[in-house]
Amino acid sequence: MAEETTNQGIPRPEGNADLIQTDYEIGQDNIQTKVGPFGLDIHNPVFVISGLVIIAFVAYALAAPTQAAEFFGWLRPALTSTFDWFFLWSANIFVLFCLVLIVSPYGSVRLGGTDARPDYGYTGWFAMLFAAGMGIGLMFFGVLEPVYHMAISEPLGVPSPIAEDGSIIEANVDAARRMGLAATSYHWALHPWAIYAVVALALALFSYNKGLPLTIRSAFYPIFGERVWGWTGHIIDTLAVFATLFGLATSLGFGAQQANAGLEHIYGLPNNTTVQVILIIAITGVALISVLRGLDGGVKVLSEINMVIALLLLLFVLFAAGVGGILSDFVAGLGAYLREVVPLSNPHGRDDTGYMQGWTAFYWAWWISWSPFVGMFIARVSRGRTVREFVTCVLIIPSLVCLLWMAVFGGAAIDQVLTDPAGSAVKAQVIDSYNPPLSLFAMLEGLPLSSITSTIGIILVIVFFVTSSDSGSLVIDTITAGGKVDAPVPQRVFWCTFEGLVAIALLIGGGLGALQAMVISTGLPFTVILLMICFAIFKGLMNEKRG
Amino acid sequence: MFKKIMMPVDLAHQGDLKKALACAADLASHYGAEIVYVGVTAAAPSATAHNPEEFDAKLKEFAAGQGREHGVTASSKTVLCHDPTTDVDDAIVKAAKDTGADLVVMASHVPNVLDIVWPSNGGRVAEHVDCTVMVVRS
């Protein structure tokens, strides 16, 4: 079995990494063919099944929009309210698992073998983690959530400082302000990044150290053994493609609506389907250029541009809203987060179900349904890091950035609401009426140069979508090519375009909400899968050389 | 006329390379030149190898085999890149400069309409290297 002739052979162990011996050869199930001038190298049957199932679901959502909306509209809250304890406990386990890895001796295992060196420097690596992982969410929720949790959802029963008649109850202000930031940070700091870290670590470990293909099924090798190359694996990979493509397409549809709302708000552009379709085509077009330019020339460059623009906007809000106040918000928010993270993570004996089920459980399902995509992308760019470095950088540093972001955007917004409740646009858009897409722009309106910063805000929203779309297309392309990272170019063009088309179809025909609810519903089975992955990681790390 | 011939090879598609391999070997023995076989790979496992070290070992073996078969001096060079699908041209161009080759021999596909928007590897390489490039139609 271990003969080394020309190629396609089973390798001898390299000494510095613990290869898994399997008869499976990467690409053995692939079909290499030509459709017209387009060369293809696709996995059979994952590529075809994912494509067809996606078309079938879009057809269903278009043919029976009311029925689909009713069913999935019921399913999602039903899952998050029934299984809230399960989501909360699982997320806690992922955080603890990561923290244990940091301090355990396994932390010194290097992804890619003892002699591997990191593929990317810290700046590029970090920019890509962030842009793929949650960039767009920060834009959307950075203002909305802190204000909402301060004034409306009352996490852990901390009372709102806004009275029925809109006046301020001074006695409640300090505690509510701290809780607004802490309750938001809880959703954006350690827990989501622990979810991503678990998936990413499993994929990196089983691919770079064990020599299995870079696709989701490889993480299940310690559990299912050789069966992962059969239908068990086909189903896992198809589900991942499915969650990724629908997650991206529905976000793209909603993102176009948000950008359109912003454009209407600032420039008075009409808010209709035509403008939104044009936005989707533009976003997909830029994403297409990005995937054609590849990981280094496209995705990385865009992610870095994004980081710079986001940083500038962050600094602007920080200084415009008052450095002193914001930094004290950051410190108070961090302190409150550390104090409240344990009570917030405990699902038992709580009265704030609106917050716990409607926000926390929903978020956990959401992060988990996105984890195959983000995890795989993180794995793709993380070779050469040690497990300790990897987990620290994926868990701790993004968490701190999120805390800072929320303190700046949330703190500035809360300040506006509390100092001038009657004149605050944030209060009008978040508390008096619930208008999430406009919350960021409402906050920027309260600061100087709002027409410039709002335009930058819209650009940032759009570019964040591009960076999600291009990295997502790369991930889907790799999965549907059976873990090959060198599949022909037309395939990534296909997935990137397909994603835009699905978004347009759902936008015109209705069904964006239903399918997004469905994607989030996949969070439940994936949670079980993630718990199994934690076990697989431990098993995999045990045989690795440290140092 | 030529001292060092560089030939990019894709170990996963050796069948397509036959003609180009023979051509490179003939030229090498005619001019008494040495051949460097260049392979481009990503860090992730591929059909050819499970990691870059294994890839490198296989390429070495491949080069040695070619050298023995054709009676020429042959060596190999592995180039690691992040996204082979799009970066392969740049990797070959860089390898041509690094190895100091004065002739690049590479296999080509049959040109098609896609080449208008997505130029062929051979075309791109010829545009960017200083030395002679020979594209062998398979």
CSV table of N, CA and C in Angstrom, one decimal, chain A residues 390-445:
chain,number,residue,atom,x,y,z
A,390,PHE,N,-3.2,29.7,17.3
A,390,PHE,CA,-4.5,29.7,16.5
A,390,PHE,C,-5.7,30.0,17.4
A,391,VAL,N,-5.8,29.3,18.5
A,391,VAL,CA,-7.0,29.5,19.3
A,391,VAL,C,-7.0,30.8,19.9
A,392,THR,N,-5.8,31.3,20.4
A,392,THR,CA,-5.8,32.6,21.0
A,392,THR,C,-6.2,33.7,20.0
A,393,CYS,N,-5.6,33.6,18.8
A,393,CYS,CA,-5.9,34.6,17.8
A,393,CYS,C,-7.3,34.6,17.3
A,394,VAL,N,-7.9,33.4,17.2
A,394,VAL,CA,-9.2,33.3,16.7
A,394,VAL,C,-10.2,33.7,17.8
A,395,LEU,N,-9.9,33.4,19.0
A,395,LEU,CA,-10.8,33.6,20.1
A,395,LEU,C,-10.7,34.9,20.8
A,396,ILE,N,-9.5,35.2,21.3
A,396,ILE,CA,-9.3,36.4,22.2
A,396,ILE,C,-9.3,37.7,21.4
A,397,ILE,N,-8.4,37.8,20.3
A,397,ILE,CA,-8.2,39.1,19.7
A,397,ILE,C,-9.5,39.6,19.0
A,398,PRO,N,-10.2,38.7,18.2
A,398,PRO,CA,-11.4,39.2,17.6
A,398,PRO,C,-12.5,39.6,18.7
A,399,SER,N,-12.4,38.9,19.8
A,399,SER,CA,-13.4,39.3,20.9
A,399,SER,C,-13.1,40.7,21.4
A,400,LEU,N,-11.8,41.0,21.6
A,400,LEU,CA,-11.5,42.3,22.1
A,400,LEU,C,-11.9,43.4,21.0
A,401,VAL,N,-11.7,43.1,19.8
A,401,VAL,CA,-12.0,44.1,18.7
A,401,VAL,C,-13.6,44.3,18.7
A,402,CYS,N,-14.3,43.2,18.9
A,402,CYS,CA,-15.8,43.3,18.9
A,402,CYS,C,-16.2,44.1,20.1
A,403,LEU,N,-15.6,43.9,21.3
A,403,LEU,CA,-15.9,44.6,22.5
A,403,LEU,C,-15.7,46.1,22.2
A,404,LEU,N,-14.5,46.4,21.6
A,404,LEU,CA,-14.2,47.8,21.3
A,404,LEU,C,-15.2,48.4,20.3
A,405,TRP,N,-15.6,47.7,19.3
A,405,TRP,CA,-16.5,48.1,18.3
A,405,TRP,C,-17.9,48.5,18.9
A,406,MET,N,-18.3,47.5,19.7
A,406,MET,CA,-19.6,47.7,20.4
A,406,MET,C,-19.6,48.9,21.3
A,407,ALA,N,-18.5,49.1,22.0
A,407,ALA,CA,-18.4,50.2,23.0
A,407,ALA,C,-18.4,51.5,22.2
A,408,VAL,N,-17.7,51.5,21.1
A,408,VAL,CA,-17.7,52.8,20.3
A,408,VAL,C,-19.0,53.1,19.6
A,409,PHE,N,-19.5,52.2,18.8
A,409,PHE,CA,-20.8,52.4,18.1
A,409,PHE,C,-22.0,52.4,19.1
A,410,GLY,N,-22.0,51.4,19.9
A,410,GLY,CA,-23.1,51.3,20.9
A,410,GLY,C,-23.1,52.4,21.9
A,411,GLY,N,-21.8,52.7,22.4
A,411,GLY,CA,-21.7,53.7,23.4
A,411,GLY,C,-22.1,55.1,22.9
A,412,ALA,N,-21.7,55.4,21.6
A,412,ALA,CA,-22.0,56.7,21.0
A,412,ALA,C,-23.5,56.8,20.9
A,413,ALA,N,-24.2,55.7,20.4
A,413,ALA,CA,-25.6,55.7,20.2
A,413,ALA,C,-26.4,55.8,21.5
A,414,ILE,N,-25.9,55.1,22.6
A,414,ILE,CA,-26.6,55.2,23.9
A,414,ILE,C,-26.5,56.6,24.4
A,415,ASP,N,-25.3,57.2,24.2
A,415,ASP,CA,-25.1,58.5,24.6
A,415,ASP,C,-26.1,59.5,24.0
A,416,GLN,N,-26.4,59.3,22.7
A,416,GLN,CA,-27.3,60.2,22.0
A,416,GLN,C,-28.7,60.0,22.5
A,417,VAL,N,-29.1,58.7,22.8
A,417,VAL,CA,-30.4,58.5,23.3
A,417,VAL,C,-30.6,59.1,24.7
A,418,LEU,N,-29.6,59.0,25.5
A,418,LEU,CA,-29.8,59.4,26.9
A,418,LEU,C,-29.7,60.9,27.1
A,419,THR,N,-28.8,61.6,26.2
A,419,THR,CA,-28.6,63.0,26.4
A,419,THR,C,-29.8,63.8,25.8
A,420,ASP,N,-30.3,63.3,24.7
A,420,ASP,CA,-31.4,64.1,24.0
A,420,ASP,C,-32.4,63.1,23.5
A,421,PRO,N,-33.2,62.5,24.4
A,421,PRO,CA,-34.2,61.5,24.0
A,421,PRO,C,-35.1,62.0,22.9
A,422,ALA,N,-35.6,63.2,23.0
A,422,ALA,CA,-36.6,63.7,22.1
A,422,ALA,C,-36.0,63.9,20.7
A,423,GLY,N,-34.8,64.4,20.6
A,423,GLY,CA,-34.2,64.7,19.3
A,423,GLY,C,-33.4,63.5,18.7
A,424,SER,N,-33.3,62.4,19.4
A,424,SER,CA,-32.4,61.4,18.9
A,424,SER,C,-33.0,60.5,17.8
A,425,ALA,N,-32.3,60.5,16.7
A,425,ALA,CA,-32.7,59.7,15.6
A,425,ALA,C,-32.6,58.2,15.9
A,426,VAL,N,-31.6,57.8,16.8
A,426,VAL,CA,-31.4,56.5,17.1
A,426,VAL,C,-32.6,56.0,17.9
A,427,LYS,N,-33.1,56.8,18.8
A,427,LYS,CA,-34.3,56.5,19.6
A,427,LYS,C,-35.5,56.3,18.7
A,428,ALA,N,-35.6,57.1,17.7
A,428,ALA,CA,-36.8,57.0,16.8
A,428,ALA,C,-36.7,55.7,16.0
A,429,GLN,N,-35.5,55.3,15.6
A,429,GLN,CA,-35.4,54.2,14.7
A,429,GLN,C,-35.3,52.8,15.4
A,430,VAL,N,-34.8,52.9,16.7
A,430,VAL,CA,-34.6,51.6,17.4
A,430,VAL,C,-35.7,51.4,18.5
A,431,ILE,N,-36.0,52.5,19.3
A,431,ILE,CA,-36.8,52.3,20.4
A,431,ILE,C,-38.3,52.6,20.1
A,432,ASP,N,-38.5,53.7,19.4
A,432,ASP,CA,-39.9,54.1,19.1
A,432,ASP,C,-40.5,53.2,18.0
A,433,SER,N,-39.7,53.1,16.9
A,433,SER,CA,-40.1,52.1,15.9
A,433,SER,C,-38.9,51.2,15.7
A,434,TYR,N,-39.1,50.0,15.2
A,434,TYR,CA,-38.0,49.1,15.1
A,434,TYR,C,-37.6,49.0,13.6
A,435,ASN,N,-36.5,49.7,13.3
A,435,ASN,CA,-36.0,49.9,12.0
A,435,ASN,C,-34.5,49.6,11.8
A,436,PRO,N,-34.2,48.3,12.0
A,436,PRO,CA,-32.7,47.9,12.1
A,436,PRO,C,-31.8,48.5,11.0
A,437,PRO,N,-32.2,48.4,9.7
A,437,PRO,CA,-31.2,48.8,8.7
A,437,PRO,C,-30.8,50.3,8.9
A,438,LEU,N,-31.7,51.1,9.5
A,438,LEU,CA,-31.3,52.5,9.6
A,438,LEU,C,-30.6,52.9,10.9
A,439,SER,N,-30.4,51.9,11.8
A,439,SER,CA,-29.9,52.3,13.1
A,439,SER,C,-28.5,52.9,13.0
A,440,LEU,N,-27.6,52.3,12.2
A,440,LEU,CA,-26.3,52.8,12.1
A,440,LEU,C,-26.3,54.3,11.5
A,441,PHE,N,-27.1,54.5,10.5
A,441,PHE,CA,-27.2,55.8,9.9
A,441,PHE,C,-27.8,56.8,10.8
A,442,ALA,N,-28.7,56.4,11.6
A,442,ALA,CA,-29.3,57.3,12.6
A,442,ALA,C,-28.3,57.7,13.6
A,443,MET,N,-27.4,56.8,14.0
A,443,MET,CA,-26.3,57.2,15.0
A,443,MET,C,-25.4,58.2,14.3
A,444,LEU,N,-25.0,57.9,13.1
A,444,LEU,CA,-24.0,58.8,12.4
A,444,LEU,C,-24.6,60.2,12.2
A,445,GLU,N,-26.0,60.2,12.0
A,445,GLU,CA,-26.6,61.5,11.9
A,445,GLU,C,-26.4,62.5,13.0
